[in-house]
Coordinates of C-alpha atoms in Angstrom, one line a residue:
Chain A
X1 CA -25.4 -13.5 13.7
X2 CA -24.5 -12.0 10.1
X3 CA -21.7 -12.0 8.7
X4 CA -19.8 -9.0 8.6
X5 CA -18.0 -7.9 4.8
X6 CA -14.3 -7.1 5.2
X7 CA -14.6 -5.8 1.4
X8 CA -12.6 -2.5 2.2
X9 CA -10.3 -3.8 4.8
X10 CA -9.0 -6.7 1.9
X11 CA -9.1 -4.3 -0.3
X12 CA -6.9 -1.4 1.9
X13 CA -4.8 -4.8 3.3
X14 CA -3.5 -6.0 -0.1
X15 CA -1.7 -2.5 -0.8
X16 CA -0.7 -1.6 2.4
X17 CA 1.0 -5.1 3.8
X18 CA 4.0 -4.2 0.8
X19 CA 4.2 -0.8 2.5
X20 CA 5.0 -1.9 6.1
X21 CA 6.8 -4.6 5.6
X22 CA 9.2 -2.4 3.0
X23 CA 9.8 -0.1 6.0
X24 CA 10.4 -2.7 8.4
X25 CA 13.0 -4.3 6.4
X26 CA 14.7 -0.3 6.0
X27 CA 14.4 0.1 9.5
X28 CA 16.2 -3.3 9.9
X29 CA 18.7 -1.8 7.5
X30 CA 19.0 1.4 8.9
X31 CA 20.0 0.4 12.8
X32 CA 23.9 1.2 12.2
X33 CA 24.0 4.5 11.7
X34 CA 20.2 5.3 13.0
X35 CA 17.4 4.5 14.9
X36 CA 15.9 1.0 14.5
X37 CA 17.3 -2.7 14.4
X38 CA 16.6 -5.8 14.5
X39 CA 14.5 -5.8 17.8
X40 CA 12.0 -3.5 16.4
X41 CA 12.1 -4.3 12.5
X42 CA 11.1 -8.3 13.8
X43 CA 8.2 -6.2 16.0
X44 CA 6.9 -4.7 12.2
X45 CA 7.5 -7.3 10.4
X46 CA 5.2 -9.3 13.5
X47 CA 2.7 -7.1 13.4
X48 CA 2.4 -6.9 10.2
X49 CA 2.2 -10.9 9.4
X50 CA -0.7 -10.2 12.4
X51 CA -2.7 -7.0 10.3
X52 CA -2.9 -10.4 7.7
X53 CA -4.2 -12.7 10.7
X54 CA -7.8 -10.2 11.3
X55 CA -7.8 -9.8 8.2
X56 CA -8.2 -13.1 7.3
X57 CA -7.9 -16.0 9.2
X58 CA -5.8 -18.6 10.4
X59 CA -5.5 -21.4 7.6
X60 CA -5.6 -17.9 4.9
X61 CA -2.6 -17.4 7.1
X62 CA -0.6 -20.0 6.8
X63 CA -1.7 -20.7 3.4
X64 CA -0.5 -17.8 2.3
X65 CA 2.4 -18.1 4.7
X66 CA 3.6 -21.8 5.1
X67 CA 6.1 -21.2 7.9
X68 CA 6.3 -23.0 11.4
X69 CA 7.4 -19.9 13.9
X70 CA 9.4 -22.0 15.9
X71 CA 11.6 -23.2 13.7
X72 CA 12.6 -19.9 12.7
X73 CA 13.6 -18.5 16.6
X74 CA 15.3 -22.1 16.4
X75 CA 17.3 -20.5 13.4
X76 CA 17.8 -17.2 14.6
X77 CA 19.3 -18.5 17.9
X78 CA 21.9 -20.1 15.8
X79 CA 22.5 -17.4 13.8
X80 CA 23.6 -15.2 16.9
X81 CA 24.9 -17.8 18.1
X82 CA 27.1 -18.3 14.9
X83 CA 28.3 -15.5 15.0
X84 CA 29.4 -15.1 18.1
X85 CA 31.0 -18.3 18.2
X86 CA 32.4 -17.8 14.8
X87 CA 35.1 -15.4 16.7
X88 CA 36.3 -18.2 18.8
X89 CA 38.0 -19.6 15.1
X90 CA 40.5 -16.9 15.2
X91 CA 41.4 -16.8 18.5
X92 CA 39.7 -13.6 19.6
X93 CA 37.0 -13.5 22.8
X94 CA 34.0 -14.6 22.7
X95 CA 31.5 -12.1 20.5
X96 CA 34.2 -10.0 19.0
X97 CA 32.9 -8.6 15.8
X98 CA 34.6 -7.6 12.4
X99 CA 34.0 -5.4 9.2
X100 CA 35.4 -4.4 6.2
X101 CA 34.7 -2.5 3.2
X102 CA 34.0 -4.3 -0.3
X103 CA 34.0 -3.0 -3.1
X104 CA 30.9 -4.5 -5.3
X105 CA 30.6 -3.2 -8.6
X106 CA 27.9 -1.8 -9.3
X107 CA 26.7 -1.3 -5.7
X108 CA 30.1 0.2 -5.0
X109 CA 31.6 0.4 -1.8
X110 CA 29.7 -2.0 0.9
X111 CA 30.7 -1.7 4.1
X112 CA 30.1 -5.4 5.5
X113 CA 29.8 -6.0 9.6
X114 CA 29.8 -9.5 11.2
X115 CA 26.9 -7.3 13.5
X116 CA 24.8 -7.4 10.8
X117 CA 24.0 -11.1 10.7
X118 CA 24.3 -11.2 15.0
X119 CA 21.5 -8.8 13.8
X120 CA 19.7 -10.5 11.7
X121 CA 19.8 -13.7 13.9
X122 CA 17.8 -11.2 16.7
X123 CA 14.7 -9.7 13.7
X124 CA 14.3 -14.1 13.2
X125 CA 13.7 -14.2 16.9
X126 CA 11.5 -11.7 17.3
X127 CA 9.1 -12.7 14.6
X128 CA 9.4 -16.0 15.8
X129 CA 8.6 -15.0 19.5
X130 CA 6.0 -12.6 18.7
X131 CA 4.0 -15.2 16.5
X132 CA 4.4 -18.2 18.4
X133 CA 3.2 -16.1 21.4
X134 CA 0.4 -14.9 19.3
X135 CA -0.6 -18.2 17.2
X136 CA -1.1 -20.5 20.6
X137 CA -3.2 -17.6 22.5
X138 CA -5.4 -17.6 19.0
X139 CA -5.4 -21.4 18.1
X140 CA -7.1 -22.8 21.7
X141 CA -10.3 -23.8 20.7
Chain B
X1 CA -2.5 0.6 -18.1
X2 CA 0.9 -0.7 -16.5
X3 CA 1.9 -2.4 -19.8
X4 CA 1.9 0.7 -21.0
X5 CA 4.3 2.1 -18.4
X6 CA 6.2 -1.1 -18.7
X7 CA 7.6 -0.4 -22.7
X8 CA 7.3 3.2 -21.9
X9 CA 10.5 2.3 -19.4
X10 CA 11.8 0.0 -21.6
X11 CA 11.3 2.2 -24.8
X12 CA 13.9 4.6 -22.6
X13 CA 16.1 2.1 -21.8
X14 CA 16.4 0.5 -25.6
X15 CA 17.7 4.5 -26.0
X16 CA 19.8 4.5 -23.6
X17 CA 21.1 1.0 -25.1
X18 CA 20.8 2.8 -28.4
X19 CA 23.2 6.5 -27.2
X20 CA 25.4 4.0 -24.7
X21 CA 25.2 6.8 -22.9
X22 CA 23.7 5.3 -18.9
X23 CA 22.7 8.6 -17.3
X24 CA 19.9 9.6 -15.8
X25 CA 19.5 12.6 -18.7
X26 CA 19.2 10.4 -21.9
X27 CA 16.7 8.0 -19.6
X28 CA 14.4 11.0 -20.0
X29 CA 14.8 11.8 -23.1
X30 CA 14.1 8.3 -23.7
X31 CA 11.1 8.5 -21.8
X32 CA 9.5 11.5 -23.7
X33 CA 10.1 10.0 -27.0
X34 CA 9.0 6.8 -26.6
X35 CA 5.8 9.1 -24.9
X36 CA 5.8 10.3 -28.7
X37 CA 5.7 7.0 -29.8
X38 CA 3.1 5.6 -27.8
X39 CA 0.5 7.5 -28.5
X40 CA 0.7 8.2 -31.5
X41 CA -0.1 4.3 -31.5
X42 CA -2.4 4.4 -29.0
X43 CA -4.6 2.7 -31.0
X44 CA -2.7 -0.1 -30.8
X45 CA -4.0 -0.4 -27.2
X46 CA -7.0 -2.0 -25.2
X47 CA -6.8 0.7 -22.9
X48 CA -6.9 4.3 -23.2
X49 CA -3.6 6.2 -23.1
X50 CA -1.9 6.1 -19.5
X51 CA -1.5 9.7 -19.5
X52 CA -5.4 10.3 -20.1
X53 CA -6.5 8.0 -16.7
X54 CA -3.2 10.3 -15.7
X55 CA -4.6 13.4 -15.5
X56 CA -8.5 12.5 -14.6
X57 CA -6.6 10.8 -11.5
X58 CA -5.1 14.7 -10.7
X59 CA -8.7 15.4 -11.1
X60 CA -10.1 13.4 -8.9
X61 CA -7.9 14.5 -6.3
X62 CA -8.7 18.0 -7.2
X63 CA -12.5 17.0 -6.6
X64 CA -12.0 15.6 -3.6
X65 CA -10.3 18.9 -2.0
X66 CA -13.0 21.1 -2.7
X67 CA -15.7 17.8 -1.2
X68 CA -13.3 18.0 2.0
X69 CA -13.0 21.7 2.5
X70 CA -16.8 22.6 1.3
X71 CA -17.9 20.1 3.8
X72 CA -15.5 21.6 6.5
X73 CA -16.9 24.3 5.7
X74 CA -20.8 23.1 6.5
X75 CA -20.1 21.1 9.0
X76 CA -18.6 24.4 11.4
X77 CA -21.5 26.0 10.3
X78 CA -23.4 23.1 11.8
X79 CA -21.5 23.0 15.2
X80 CA -21.7 27.1 15.8
X81 CA -25.4 27.4 15.7
X82 CA -26.5 27.8 19.1
X83 CA -29.8 25.5 18.6
X84 CA -28.6 21.9 17.3
X85 CA -30.8 21.5 14.4
X86 CA -29.6 18.9 12.7
X87 CA -31.5 14.9 11.9
X88 CA -28.8 12.6 11.5
X89 CA -29.8 9.6 9.5
X90 CA -28.4 6.1 7.3
X91 CA -29.8 6.4 4.4
X92 CA -28.9 3.3 0.9
X93 CA -26.5 4.2 -1.6
X94 CA -26.8 2.1 -4.6
X95 CA -23.5 2.1 -6.3
X96 CA -22.8 1.4 -9.6
X97 CA -19.3 0.4 -8.8
X98 CA -17.9 -3.4 -9.3
X99 CA -14.5 -2.9 -8.8
X100 CA -12.5 -4.0 -5.1
X101 CA -10.7 -1.3 -5.6
X102 CA -12.8 1.4 -6.8
X103 CA -15.5 0.4 -3.8
X104 CA -12.7 0.8 -1.2
X105 CA -11.7 3.7 -3.1
X106 CA -15.8 5.4 -2.8
X107 CA -16.3 4.8 0.6
X108 CA -12.8 6.1 1.7
X109 CA -13.4 9.5 0.2
X110 CA -17.3 9.6 1.5
X111 CA -16.0 8.7 5.0
X112 CA -13.0 11.2 4.4
X113 CA -15.7 14.4 3.8
X114 CA -17.3 15.0 7.0
X115 CA -20.7 14.3 7.7
X116 CA -21.1 11.4 5.9
X117 CA -19.7 8.2 6.7
X118 CA -19.7 4.3 5.4
X119 CA -21.1 2.0 8.1
X120 CA -21.4 -1.2 6.2
X121 CA -21.6 -2.6 2.2
X122 CA -24.0 -5.2 2.0
X123 CA -22.9 -8.5 0.9
X124 CA -23.4 -8.4 -2.4
X125 CA -21.2 -5.0 -2.9
X126 CA -23.7 -3.1 -4.7
X127 CA -25.1 -1.3 -2.6
X128 CA -23.3 1.3 0.5
X129 CA -24.6 2.3 3.9
X130 CA -24.4 5.3 4.3
X131 CA -24.5 7.9 8.1
X132 CA -25.1 11.5 7.4
X133 CA -25.5 14.0 10.4
X134 CA -27.7 15.8 8.5
X135 CA -29.3 14.3 6.6
X136 CA -31.6 16.6 4.3
X137 CA -32.8 15.8 1.5
X138 CA -32.2 12.2 1.0
X139 CA -31.9 12.2 -2.4
X140 CA -29.9 15.2 -3.1
X141 CA -26.6 13.6 -0.8
X142 CA -27.3 10.7 -3.1
X143 CA -27.1 12.2 -5.8
X144 CA -24.4 14.6 -4.9
X145 CA -21.8 11.9 -4.4
X146 CA -22.8 10.1 -7.4
X147 CA -22.0 13.2 -9.6
X148 CA -18.5 13.8 -8.2
X149 CA -16.9 11.1 -6.6
X150 CA -18.0 7.8 -8.2
X151 CA -18.0 9.5 -12.1
X152 CA -14.3 11.1 -11.1
X153 CA -13.7 6.9 -10.0
X154 CA -15.4 5.7 -13.4
X155 CA -13.7 8.0 -15.1
X156 CA -10.1 6.8 -13.7
X157 CA -10.8 3.6 -14.5
X158 CA -12.3 3.6 -18.1

């Protein structure tokens, strides 16, 4: 069985991967005002990693991204629970979010919202769960 | 080429800092003056002056658009013929390109022009196997691809 020559796929991926990841980050940040958010952004980032898995093998991808995806899931859950439970310290109900406008010298007016951190937790959970499922299916010998 | 573009941007920033005016207009002015300076001192660099490369890339795009139009018309002719007189076939194309991105670009251009399609690359990246929808004269096909796309890609990477 002759191994196919993946040269074209690898070269195209070297360029396309960065575009996909950047677009997924945009989708994640646009979630408050436009369609998007943590779930779809996390799925798209996981899709980029799956594209890496299709092009190379699992060992190479583990070298490129030395991440344990179960820990990523745990960190995401911690983010979400932490932002929800933080409301309890200020005597307001669970899951109450606050937002402020902050004047940063260079960037100008930033609207900071704690729901973004909650969404970041969702983002990490989606990446972790998707990659755990795919890797456990792919790794069984 | 990347170094020249970076140097040009740094020169534009230097111009902005000298003039103490941080707006896009002065950036563009500084960029243009830097372009002139780099053009005059272009023999310092090992590669060509980068505007020439950008110009040859535009030429490659125009060649591709022309080929796309012509081969589309040829395919429509074949499809609309009442008799099926085409002869599909696979031929090997020896390429002189060495770098990965050059071969990827060449195979993408061959695939995007209708009628020809890259199936596989040999192990040593020297031979492309191309499927042609109507294989008339193999030598004509090869020389056609060589004279248009390969020459233009070599021109870009010179």
